[in-house]
Coordinates of C-alpha atoms and ligand atoms in Angstrom, one line a residue:
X1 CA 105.0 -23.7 -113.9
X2 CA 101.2 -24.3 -113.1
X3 CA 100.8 -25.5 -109.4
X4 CA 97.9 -26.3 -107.6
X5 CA 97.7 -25.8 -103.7
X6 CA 95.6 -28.1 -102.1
X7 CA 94.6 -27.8 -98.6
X8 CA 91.9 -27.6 -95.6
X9 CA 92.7 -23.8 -94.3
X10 CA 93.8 -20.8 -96.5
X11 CA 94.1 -17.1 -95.1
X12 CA 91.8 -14.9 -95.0
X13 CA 88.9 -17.5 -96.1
X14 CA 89.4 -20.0 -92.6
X15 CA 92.4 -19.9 -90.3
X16 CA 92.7 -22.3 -87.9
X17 CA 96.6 -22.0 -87.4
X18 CA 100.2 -21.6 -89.4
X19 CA 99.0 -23.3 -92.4
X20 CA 96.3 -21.1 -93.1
X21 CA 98.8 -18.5 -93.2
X22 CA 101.3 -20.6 -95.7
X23 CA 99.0 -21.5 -97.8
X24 CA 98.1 -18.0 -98.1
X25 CA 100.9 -16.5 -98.9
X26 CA 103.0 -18.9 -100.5
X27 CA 101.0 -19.2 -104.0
X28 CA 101.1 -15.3 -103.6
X29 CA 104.9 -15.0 -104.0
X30 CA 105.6 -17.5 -106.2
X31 CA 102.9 -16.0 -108.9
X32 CA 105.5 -12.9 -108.0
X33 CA 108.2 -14.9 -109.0
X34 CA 106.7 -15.7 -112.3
X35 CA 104.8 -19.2 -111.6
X36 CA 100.8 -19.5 -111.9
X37 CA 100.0 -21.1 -108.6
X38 CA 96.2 -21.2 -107.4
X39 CA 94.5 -23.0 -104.1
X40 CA 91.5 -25.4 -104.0
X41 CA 90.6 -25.8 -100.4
X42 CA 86.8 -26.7 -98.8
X43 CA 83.5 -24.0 -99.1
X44 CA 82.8 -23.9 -95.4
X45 CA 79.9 -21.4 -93.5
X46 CA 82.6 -18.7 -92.5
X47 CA 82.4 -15.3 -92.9
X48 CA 84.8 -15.4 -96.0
X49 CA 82.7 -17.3 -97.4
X50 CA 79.5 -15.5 -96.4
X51 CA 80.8 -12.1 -97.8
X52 CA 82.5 -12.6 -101.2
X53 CA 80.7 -13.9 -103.9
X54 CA 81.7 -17.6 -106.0
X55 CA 80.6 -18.2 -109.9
X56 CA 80.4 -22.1 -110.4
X57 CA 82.7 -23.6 -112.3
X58 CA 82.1 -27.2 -112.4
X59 CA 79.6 -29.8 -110.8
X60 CA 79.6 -33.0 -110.1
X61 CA 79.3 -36.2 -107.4
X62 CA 81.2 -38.4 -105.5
X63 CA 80.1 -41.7 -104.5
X64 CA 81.5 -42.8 -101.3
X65 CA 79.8 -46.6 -100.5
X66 CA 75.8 -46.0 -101.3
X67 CA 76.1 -42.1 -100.8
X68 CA 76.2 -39.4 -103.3
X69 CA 77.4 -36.0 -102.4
X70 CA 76.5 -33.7 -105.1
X71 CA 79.5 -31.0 -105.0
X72 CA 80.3 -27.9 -107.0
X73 CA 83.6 -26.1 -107.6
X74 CA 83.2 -22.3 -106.7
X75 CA 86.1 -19.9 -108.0
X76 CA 86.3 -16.4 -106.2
X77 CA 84.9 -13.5 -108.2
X78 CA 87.1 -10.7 -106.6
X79 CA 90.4 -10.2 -106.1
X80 CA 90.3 -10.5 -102.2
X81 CA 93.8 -13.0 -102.9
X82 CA 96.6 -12.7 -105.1
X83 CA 95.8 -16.3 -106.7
X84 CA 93.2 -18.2 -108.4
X85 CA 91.0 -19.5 -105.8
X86 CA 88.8 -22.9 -105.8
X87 CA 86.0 -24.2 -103.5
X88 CA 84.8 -27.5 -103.7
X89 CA 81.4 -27.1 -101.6
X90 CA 79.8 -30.3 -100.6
X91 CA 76.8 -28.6 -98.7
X92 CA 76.4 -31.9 -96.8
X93 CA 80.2 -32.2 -95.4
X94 CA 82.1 -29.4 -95.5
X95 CA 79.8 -26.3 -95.3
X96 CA 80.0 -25.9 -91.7
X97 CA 80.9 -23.1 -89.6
X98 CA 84.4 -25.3 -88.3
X99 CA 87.1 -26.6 -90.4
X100 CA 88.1 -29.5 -87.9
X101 CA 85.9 -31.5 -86.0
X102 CA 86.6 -34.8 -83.9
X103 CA 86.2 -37.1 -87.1
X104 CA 87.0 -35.7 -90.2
X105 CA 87.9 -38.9 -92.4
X106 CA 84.9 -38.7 -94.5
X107 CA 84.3 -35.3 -94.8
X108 CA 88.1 -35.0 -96.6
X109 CA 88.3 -38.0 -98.1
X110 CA 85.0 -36.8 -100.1
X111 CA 87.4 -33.1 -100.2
X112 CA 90.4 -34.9 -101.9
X113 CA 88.1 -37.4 -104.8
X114 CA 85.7 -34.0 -105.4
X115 CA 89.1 -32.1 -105.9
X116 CA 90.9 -34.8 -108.5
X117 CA 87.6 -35.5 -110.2
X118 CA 87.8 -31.6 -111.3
X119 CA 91.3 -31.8 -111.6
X120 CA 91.0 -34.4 -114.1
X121 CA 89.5 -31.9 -116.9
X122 CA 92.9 -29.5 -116.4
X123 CA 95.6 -32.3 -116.0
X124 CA 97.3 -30.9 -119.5
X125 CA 97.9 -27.6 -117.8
X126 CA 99.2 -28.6 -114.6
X127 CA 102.8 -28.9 -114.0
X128 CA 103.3 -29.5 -110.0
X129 CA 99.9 -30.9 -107.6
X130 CA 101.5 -29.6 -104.1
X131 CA 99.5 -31.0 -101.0
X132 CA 99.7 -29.7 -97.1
X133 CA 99.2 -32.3 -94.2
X134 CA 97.3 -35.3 -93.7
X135 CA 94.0 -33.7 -94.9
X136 CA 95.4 -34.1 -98.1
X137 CA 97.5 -36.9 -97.4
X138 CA 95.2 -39.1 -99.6
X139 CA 95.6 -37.7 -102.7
X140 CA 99.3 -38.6 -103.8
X141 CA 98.2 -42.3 -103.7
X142 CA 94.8 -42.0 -105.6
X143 CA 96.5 -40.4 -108.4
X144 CA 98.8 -43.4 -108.7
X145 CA 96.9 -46.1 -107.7
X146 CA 93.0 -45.8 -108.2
X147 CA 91.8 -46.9 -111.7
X148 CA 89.5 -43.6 -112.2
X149 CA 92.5 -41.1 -111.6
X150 CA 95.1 -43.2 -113.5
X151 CA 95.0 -40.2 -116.1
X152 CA 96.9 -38.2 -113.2
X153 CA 100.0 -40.2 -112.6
X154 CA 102.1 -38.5 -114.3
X155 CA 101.8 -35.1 -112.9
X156 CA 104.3 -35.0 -110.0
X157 CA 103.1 -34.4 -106.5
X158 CA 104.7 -32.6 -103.6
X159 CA 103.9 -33.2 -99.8
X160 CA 104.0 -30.2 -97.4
X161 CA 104.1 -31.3 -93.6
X162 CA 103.0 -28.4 -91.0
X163 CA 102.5 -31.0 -88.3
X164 CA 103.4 -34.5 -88.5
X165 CA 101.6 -34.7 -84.9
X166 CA 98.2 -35.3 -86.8
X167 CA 98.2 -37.7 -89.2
X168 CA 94.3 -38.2 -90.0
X169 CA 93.7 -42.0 -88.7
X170 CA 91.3 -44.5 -89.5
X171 CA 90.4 -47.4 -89.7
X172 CA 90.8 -50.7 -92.6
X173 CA 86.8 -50.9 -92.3
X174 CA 86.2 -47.7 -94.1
X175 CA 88.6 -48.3 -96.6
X176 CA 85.7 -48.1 -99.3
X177 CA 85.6 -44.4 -98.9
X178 CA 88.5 -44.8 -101.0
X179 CA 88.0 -44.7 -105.1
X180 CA 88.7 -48.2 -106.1
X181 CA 92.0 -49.4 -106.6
X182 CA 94.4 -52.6 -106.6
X183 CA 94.6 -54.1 -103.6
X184 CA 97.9 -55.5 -103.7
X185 CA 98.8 -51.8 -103.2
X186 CA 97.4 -51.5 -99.8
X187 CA 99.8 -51.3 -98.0
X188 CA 100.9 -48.2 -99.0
X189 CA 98.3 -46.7 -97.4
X190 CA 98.8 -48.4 -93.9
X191 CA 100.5 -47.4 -91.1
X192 CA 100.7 -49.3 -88.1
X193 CA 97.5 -51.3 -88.9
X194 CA 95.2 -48.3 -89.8
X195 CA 94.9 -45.9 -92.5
X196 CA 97.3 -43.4 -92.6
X197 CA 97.0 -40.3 -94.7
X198 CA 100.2 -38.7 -93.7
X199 CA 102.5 -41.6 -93.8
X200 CA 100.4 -42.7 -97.3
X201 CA 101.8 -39.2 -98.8
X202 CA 105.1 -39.8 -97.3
X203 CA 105.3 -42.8 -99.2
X204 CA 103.7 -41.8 -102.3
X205 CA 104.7 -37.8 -103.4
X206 CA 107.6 -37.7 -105.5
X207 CA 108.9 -34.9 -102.9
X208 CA 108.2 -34.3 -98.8
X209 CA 108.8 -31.3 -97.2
X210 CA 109.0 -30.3 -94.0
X211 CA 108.8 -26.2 -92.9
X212 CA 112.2 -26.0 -91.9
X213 CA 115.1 -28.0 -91.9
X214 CA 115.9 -28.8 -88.2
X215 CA 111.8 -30.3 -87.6
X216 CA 112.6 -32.7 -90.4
X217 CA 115.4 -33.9 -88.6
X218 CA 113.7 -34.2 -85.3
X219 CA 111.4 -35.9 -87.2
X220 CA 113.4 -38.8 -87.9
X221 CA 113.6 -39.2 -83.9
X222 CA 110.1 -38.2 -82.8
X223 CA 107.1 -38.0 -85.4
X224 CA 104.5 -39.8 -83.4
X225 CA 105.6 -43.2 -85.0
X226 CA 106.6 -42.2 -88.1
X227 CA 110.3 -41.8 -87.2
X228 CA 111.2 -45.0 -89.3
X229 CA 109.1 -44.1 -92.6
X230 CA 110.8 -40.3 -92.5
X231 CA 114.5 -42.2 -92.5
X232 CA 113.4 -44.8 -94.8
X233 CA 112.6 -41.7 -97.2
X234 CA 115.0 -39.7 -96.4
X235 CA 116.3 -39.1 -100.0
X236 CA 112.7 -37.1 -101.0
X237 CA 112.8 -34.8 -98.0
X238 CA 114.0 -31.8 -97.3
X239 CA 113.2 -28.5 -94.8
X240 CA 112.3 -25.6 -96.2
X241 CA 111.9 -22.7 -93.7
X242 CA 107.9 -20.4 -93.8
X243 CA 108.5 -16.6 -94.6
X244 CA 106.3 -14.3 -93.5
X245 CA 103.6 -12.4 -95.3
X246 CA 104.5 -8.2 -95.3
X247 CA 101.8 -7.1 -96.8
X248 CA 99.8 -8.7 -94.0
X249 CA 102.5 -8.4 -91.1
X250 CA 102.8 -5.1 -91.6
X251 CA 103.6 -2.6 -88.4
X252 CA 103.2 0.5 -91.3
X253 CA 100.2 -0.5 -92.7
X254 CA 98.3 -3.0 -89.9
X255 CA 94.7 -1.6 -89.7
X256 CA 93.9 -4.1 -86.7
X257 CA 96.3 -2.4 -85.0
X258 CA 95.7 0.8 -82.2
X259 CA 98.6 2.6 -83.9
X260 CA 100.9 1.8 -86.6
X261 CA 104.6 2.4 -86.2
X262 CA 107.9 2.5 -88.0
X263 CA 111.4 1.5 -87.0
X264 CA 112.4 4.7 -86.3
X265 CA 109.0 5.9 -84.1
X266 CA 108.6 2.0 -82.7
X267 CA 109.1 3.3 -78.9
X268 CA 106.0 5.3 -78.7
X269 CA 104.2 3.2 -81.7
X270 CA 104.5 0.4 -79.7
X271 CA 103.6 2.6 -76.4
X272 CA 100.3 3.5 -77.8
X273 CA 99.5 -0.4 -78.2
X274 CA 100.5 -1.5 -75.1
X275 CA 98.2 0.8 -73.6
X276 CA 95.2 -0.3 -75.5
X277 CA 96.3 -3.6 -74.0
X278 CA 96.9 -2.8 -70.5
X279 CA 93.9 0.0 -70.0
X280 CA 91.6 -3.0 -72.1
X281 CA 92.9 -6.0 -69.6
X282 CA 93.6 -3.9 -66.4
X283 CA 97.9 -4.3 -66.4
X284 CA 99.9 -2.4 -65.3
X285 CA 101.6 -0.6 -68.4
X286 CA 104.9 0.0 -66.3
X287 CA 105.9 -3.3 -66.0
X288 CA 107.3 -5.5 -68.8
X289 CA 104.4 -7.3 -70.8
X290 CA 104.7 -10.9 -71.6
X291 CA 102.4 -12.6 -74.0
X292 CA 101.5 -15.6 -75.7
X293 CA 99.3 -16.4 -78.3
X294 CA 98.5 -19.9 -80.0
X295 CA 96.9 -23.1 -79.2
X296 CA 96.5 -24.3 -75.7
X297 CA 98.0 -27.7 -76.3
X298 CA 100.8 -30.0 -74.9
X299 CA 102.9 -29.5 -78.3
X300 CA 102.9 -25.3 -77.5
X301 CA 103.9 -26.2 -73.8
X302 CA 101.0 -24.3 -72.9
X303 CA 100.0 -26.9 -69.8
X304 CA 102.9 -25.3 -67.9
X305 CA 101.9 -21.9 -68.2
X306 CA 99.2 -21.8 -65.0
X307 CA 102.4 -23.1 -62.7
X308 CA 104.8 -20.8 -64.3
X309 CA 103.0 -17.7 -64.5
X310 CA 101.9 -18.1 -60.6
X311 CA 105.5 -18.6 -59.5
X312 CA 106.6 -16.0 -61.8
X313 CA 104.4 -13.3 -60.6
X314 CA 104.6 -14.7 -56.9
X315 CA 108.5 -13.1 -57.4
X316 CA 108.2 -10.5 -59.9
X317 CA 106.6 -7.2 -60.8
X318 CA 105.3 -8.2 -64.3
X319 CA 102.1 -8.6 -66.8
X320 CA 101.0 -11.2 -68.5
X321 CA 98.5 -11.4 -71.1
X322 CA 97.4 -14.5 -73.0
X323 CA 95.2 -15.5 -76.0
X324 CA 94.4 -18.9 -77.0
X325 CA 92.1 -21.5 -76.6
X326 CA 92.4 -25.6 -76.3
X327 CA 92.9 -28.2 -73.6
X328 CA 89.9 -27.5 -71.2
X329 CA 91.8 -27.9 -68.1
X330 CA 94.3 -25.4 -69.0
X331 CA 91.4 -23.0 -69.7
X332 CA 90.2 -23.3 -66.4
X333 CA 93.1 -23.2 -64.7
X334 CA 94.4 -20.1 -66.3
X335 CA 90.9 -18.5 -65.4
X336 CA 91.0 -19.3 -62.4
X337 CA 94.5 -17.4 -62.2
X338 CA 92.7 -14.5 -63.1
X339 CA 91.4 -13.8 -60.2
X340 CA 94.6 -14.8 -58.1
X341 CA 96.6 -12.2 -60.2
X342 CA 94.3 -9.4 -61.0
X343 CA 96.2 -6.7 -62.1
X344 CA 99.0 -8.7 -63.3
X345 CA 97.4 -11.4 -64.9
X346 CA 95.0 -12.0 -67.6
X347 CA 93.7 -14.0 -70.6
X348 CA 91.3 -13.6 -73.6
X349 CA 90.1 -17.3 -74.1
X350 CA 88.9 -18.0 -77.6
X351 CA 90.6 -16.8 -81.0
X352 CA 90.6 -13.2 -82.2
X353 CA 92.6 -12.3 -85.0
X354 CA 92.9 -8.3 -84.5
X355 CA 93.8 -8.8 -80.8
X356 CA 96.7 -11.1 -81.9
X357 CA 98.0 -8.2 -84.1
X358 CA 97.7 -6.0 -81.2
X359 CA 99.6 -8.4 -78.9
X360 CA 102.8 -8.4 -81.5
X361 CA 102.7 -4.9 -81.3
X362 CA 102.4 -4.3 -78.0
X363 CA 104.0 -6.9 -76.0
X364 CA 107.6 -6.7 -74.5
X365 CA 107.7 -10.2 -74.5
X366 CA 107.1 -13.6 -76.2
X367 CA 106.4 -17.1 -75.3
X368 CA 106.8 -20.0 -76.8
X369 CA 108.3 -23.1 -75.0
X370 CA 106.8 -25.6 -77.3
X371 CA 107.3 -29.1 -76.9
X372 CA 107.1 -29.5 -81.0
X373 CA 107.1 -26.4 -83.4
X374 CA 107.6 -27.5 -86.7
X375 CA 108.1 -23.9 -87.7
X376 CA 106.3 -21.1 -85.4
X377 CA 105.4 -18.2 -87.4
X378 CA 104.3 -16.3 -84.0
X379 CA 108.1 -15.6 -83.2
X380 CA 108.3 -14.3 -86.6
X381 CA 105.1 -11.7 -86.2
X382 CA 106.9 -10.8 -82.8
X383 CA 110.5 -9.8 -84.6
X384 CA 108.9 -8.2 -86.8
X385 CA 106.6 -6.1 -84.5
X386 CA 109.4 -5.2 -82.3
X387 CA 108.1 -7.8 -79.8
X388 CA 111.7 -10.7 -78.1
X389 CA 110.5 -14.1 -78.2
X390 CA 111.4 -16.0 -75.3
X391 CA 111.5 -19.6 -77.7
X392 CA 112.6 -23.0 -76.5
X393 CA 115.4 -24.4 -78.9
X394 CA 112.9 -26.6 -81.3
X395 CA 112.5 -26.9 -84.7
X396 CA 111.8 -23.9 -86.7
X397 CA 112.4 -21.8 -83.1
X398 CA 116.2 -23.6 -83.4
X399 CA 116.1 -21.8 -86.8
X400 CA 115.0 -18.7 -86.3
X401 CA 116.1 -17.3 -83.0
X402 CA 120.1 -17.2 -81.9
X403 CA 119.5 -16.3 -78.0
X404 CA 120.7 -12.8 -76.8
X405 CA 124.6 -13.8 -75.2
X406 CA 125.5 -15.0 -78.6
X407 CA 124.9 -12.2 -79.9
X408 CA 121.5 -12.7 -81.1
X409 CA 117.8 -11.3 -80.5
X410 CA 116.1 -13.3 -78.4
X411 CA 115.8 -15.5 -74.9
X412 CA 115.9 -19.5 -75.5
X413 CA 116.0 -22.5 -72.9
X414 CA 116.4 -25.8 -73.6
X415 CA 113.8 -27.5 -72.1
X416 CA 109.9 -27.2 -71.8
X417 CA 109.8 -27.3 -67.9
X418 CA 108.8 -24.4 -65.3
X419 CA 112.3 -23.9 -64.1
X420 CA 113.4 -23.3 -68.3
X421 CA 110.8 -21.2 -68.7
X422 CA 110.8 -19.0 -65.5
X423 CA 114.5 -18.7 -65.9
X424 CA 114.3 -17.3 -69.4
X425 CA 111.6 -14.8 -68.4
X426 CA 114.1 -14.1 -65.7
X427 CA 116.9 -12.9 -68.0
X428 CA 114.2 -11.2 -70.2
X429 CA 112.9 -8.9 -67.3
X430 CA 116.7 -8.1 -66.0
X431 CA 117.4 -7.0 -69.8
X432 CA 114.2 -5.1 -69.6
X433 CA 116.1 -2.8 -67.6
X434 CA 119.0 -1.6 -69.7
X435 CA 116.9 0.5 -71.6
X436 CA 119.5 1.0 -74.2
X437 CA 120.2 -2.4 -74.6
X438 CA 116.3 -3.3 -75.0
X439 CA 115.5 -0.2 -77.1
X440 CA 118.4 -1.4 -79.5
X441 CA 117.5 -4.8 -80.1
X442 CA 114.0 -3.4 -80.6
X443 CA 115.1 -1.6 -83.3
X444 CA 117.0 -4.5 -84.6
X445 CA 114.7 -7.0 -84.6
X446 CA 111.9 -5.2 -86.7
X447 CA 114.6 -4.9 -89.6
X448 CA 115.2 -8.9 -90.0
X449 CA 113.9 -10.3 -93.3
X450 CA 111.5 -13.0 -92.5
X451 CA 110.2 -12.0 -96.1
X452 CA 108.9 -15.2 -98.6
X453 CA 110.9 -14.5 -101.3
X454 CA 113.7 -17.0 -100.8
X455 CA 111.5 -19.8 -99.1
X456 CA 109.6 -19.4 -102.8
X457 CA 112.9 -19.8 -104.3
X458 CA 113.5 -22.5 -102.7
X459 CA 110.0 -24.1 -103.6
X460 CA 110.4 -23.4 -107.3
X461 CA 113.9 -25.3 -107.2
X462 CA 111.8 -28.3 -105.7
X463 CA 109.2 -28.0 -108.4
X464 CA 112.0 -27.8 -111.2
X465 CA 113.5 -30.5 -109.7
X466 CA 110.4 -32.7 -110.4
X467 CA 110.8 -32.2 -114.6
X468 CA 113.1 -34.7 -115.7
X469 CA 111.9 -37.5 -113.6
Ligands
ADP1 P1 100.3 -23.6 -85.2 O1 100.0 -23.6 -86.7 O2 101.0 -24.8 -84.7 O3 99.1 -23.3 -84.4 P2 102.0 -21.3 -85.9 O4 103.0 -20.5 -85.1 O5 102.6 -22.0 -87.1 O6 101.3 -22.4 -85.0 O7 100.8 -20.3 -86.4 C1 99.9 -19.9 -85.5 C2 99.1 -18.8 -86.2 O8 97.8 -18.8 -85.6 C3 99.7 -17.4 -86.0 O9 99.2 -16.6 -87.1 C4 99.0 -16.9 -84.7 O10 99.0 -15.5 -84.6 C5 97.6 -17.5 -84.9 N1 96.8 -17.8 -83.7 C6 97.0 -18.9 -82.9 N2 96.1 -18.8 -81.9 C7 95.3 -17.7 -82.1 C8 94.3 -17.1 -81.4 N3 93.8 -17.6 -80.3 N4 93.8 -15.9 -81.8 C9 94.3 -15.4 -82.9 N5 95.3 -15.9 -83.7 C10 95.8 -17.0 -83.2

């Protein structure tokens, strides 16, 4: 089958988070499995961007009110990806050195017409048009509903949700930006009185997933008001759990790492980058090293962390290192702890890919006591680099990690709050010292398969069960 990926972040090209690293990898093992899958996303001023080179494959305009935006269609020369890859650049909109900003209707509404205006000249070949989030959330109705896509309503259309917490907003003023359509149809595309690009794909792709099965059934009790629409279309959706790219989260052959390691040498593999970490950061390397990396948000939990880690270290000999960026009071306060907890304590504000790698493999420890996680690839990374996640019970965490006294691999609480949290890190530091018992699970962890092959499966069987309808 021919399936077309479309989406606002792809890995390596811009990353802002977990569906950067789907979206890169899934059309990668399902081309493995036989399909020819390819990815149109936006040309934005990254470093990607900047350093490969793009031939032109098709140009044209969209009209949005009295605006033109003149756009082309860049495919990637080399073979930096495993798939066929598509820009639409619209130097006025999307070529920017960001992929979000604070209002992004127009600039991916403009991303979503560009996109079905070239997909237009291929709809013969294309078998399955597979969207991710609300950024894309637009483009299940327009091929059913606006007069100049009509020619695409027959290819089937599937709806990926990485985070229902976003749902791209706005209002029934600017409904213009939207190709012209029947307006008995409307309200399809509302939600609550405004525009609603997630809940408009909700309703309108012939399949929704979510990326794993227990988030879609929270969702049906918390989705930021779309509790009601996820029941009401209950019979389209399904979970279907991330994998993990292994040819990119790779201990053996990780060249952002300090030193790469095997199951069998992990003890002094992951020595060596805990080191790097603690001489970089000024920890102590004797003491266990807990970490987190991800967005400093309320979802992630990550408000807490400034309370937590000062009680935590008022009590205990331990490290903490953290890497993330977000909610400007967080920041602050976590800087400020710093200072408080020098030689225990610190943080690397801002995103940096290679020090993430370095954090899997070195850490002891990881956190994640999200509030909403509708899979977490992080805890994923950590098994797999030898690092126990500390997880709160939630979505894709509930489906991943089976705590430690049930004879699992890892520390979980039920509850974001300080006392959860300190209490988990608690039993984490008291297992830090049965050095057998640690060294073991070590050992164990870094052999799960977290591998895409069967999530791809699992996405072909939703793709062939589009055919007969
Ligand atoms: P989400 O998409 O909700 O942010 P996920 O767990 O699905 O969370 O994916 C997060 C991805 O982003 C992981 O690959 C993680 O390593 C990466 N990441 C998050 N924050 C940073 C950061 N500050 N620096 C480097 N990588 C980061």
């Amino acid at each position: 089958m021919n399936i077309l990926h479309i989406s606002a972040e792809c890995y390596p090209v811009a990353k802002v988070g977990g569906l950067a690293d789907v979206v890169g990898a899934l059309p990668k093992y399902l081309n493995e499995a036989g399909q020819e899958a390819s990815v149109i996303m936006p040309f934005y001023d990254v470093t990607f961007t900047q350093q490969h080179q793009f031939e032109t494959v098709y140009e044209d305009a969209v009209f949005i009110g009295s605006d033109n935006y003149k756009f082309q269609v860049l495919k990637l020369k080399d073979k930096a990806v495993k798939f066929d890859l598509f820009l639409i650049d619209i130097p006025q909109l999307l070529f920017k050195d960001y992929v979000y900003s604070y209002d992004d209707s127009l600039r991916f509404t403009a991303f979503q017409i560009a996109t079905l205006k070239w997909v237009q000249l291929h709809r013969n070949k294309l078998d399955v048009i597979h969207c991710h989030d609300h950024h894309t959330g637009l483009i299940p109705f327009m091929m059913q509903y606006c007069y100049r896509f009509e020619n695409l309503k027959s290819i089937p259309t599937v709806l990926t949700i990485h985070n229902a917490q976003y749902q791209g907003w706005f209002s029934h003023e600017r409904i213009d930006m939207i190709p012209e359509f029947d307006k008995k149809h409307i309200g399809l595309l509302d939600w609550d009185g405004s525009i609603n690009p997630l809940a408009a794909a909700i309703k309108c792709a012939w399949r929704v997933n979510t990326v794993s099965p227990s988030y879609m059934e929270e969702l049906k009790q918390n989705a930021n008001g779309l509790e009601s629409l996820l029941s009401h279309e209950a019979a389209k959706c399904s979970g279907i759990l991330n994998g993990i790219d292994t040819t990119v989260w790779n201990t053996e052959t990780d060249t952002f790492i300090k030193k790469q390691f095997k199951v069998t040498n992990n003890v002094s593999g992951k020595k060596a980058n805990k080191k790097w970490l603690c001489d970089t950061y000024g920890l102590d390397l004797n003491k266990p090293l807990f970490t987190f990396i991800g967005r400093l948000v309320y979802e992630k939990g990550s408000d807490l962390f400034p309370v937590v880690f000062d009680e935590f270290l008022q009590e205990y000999k331990a490290s903490i290192f953290l890497l993330g960026s977000g909610d400007t009071e967080t920041e602050q306060q976590l800087t400020a702890l710093k200072e408080k907890h020098s030689g225990s304590f610190n943080a690397f504000i801002g995103y940096d890919e290679a020090l993430s790698h370095i954090i899997y493999a070195g850490a002891d420890f990881l956190l994640m006591p999200s509030r909403v996680e509708p899979c977490g690839l992080n805890q994923m990374y950590s098994l797999t680099y030898g690092t126990i996640p500390i997880v709160r019970s939630i979505g894709g965490l509930k489906d991943t990690i089976v705590d430690i006294t049930d004879g699992g691999f890892g520390f979980t609480h039920m509850d974001t709050t300080v006392d959860d949290i300190k209490n988990a890190m608690h039993r984490a530091m008291v297992f830090y010292e049965n050095t057998t018992a640690f060294r073991k699970t070590r050992k164990r962890i870094m052999m799960i398969d977290h591998s895409w092959d069967n999530a791809a499966q699992q996405y072909i069987n939703l793709y062939d069960s589009l055919k007969n309808e």
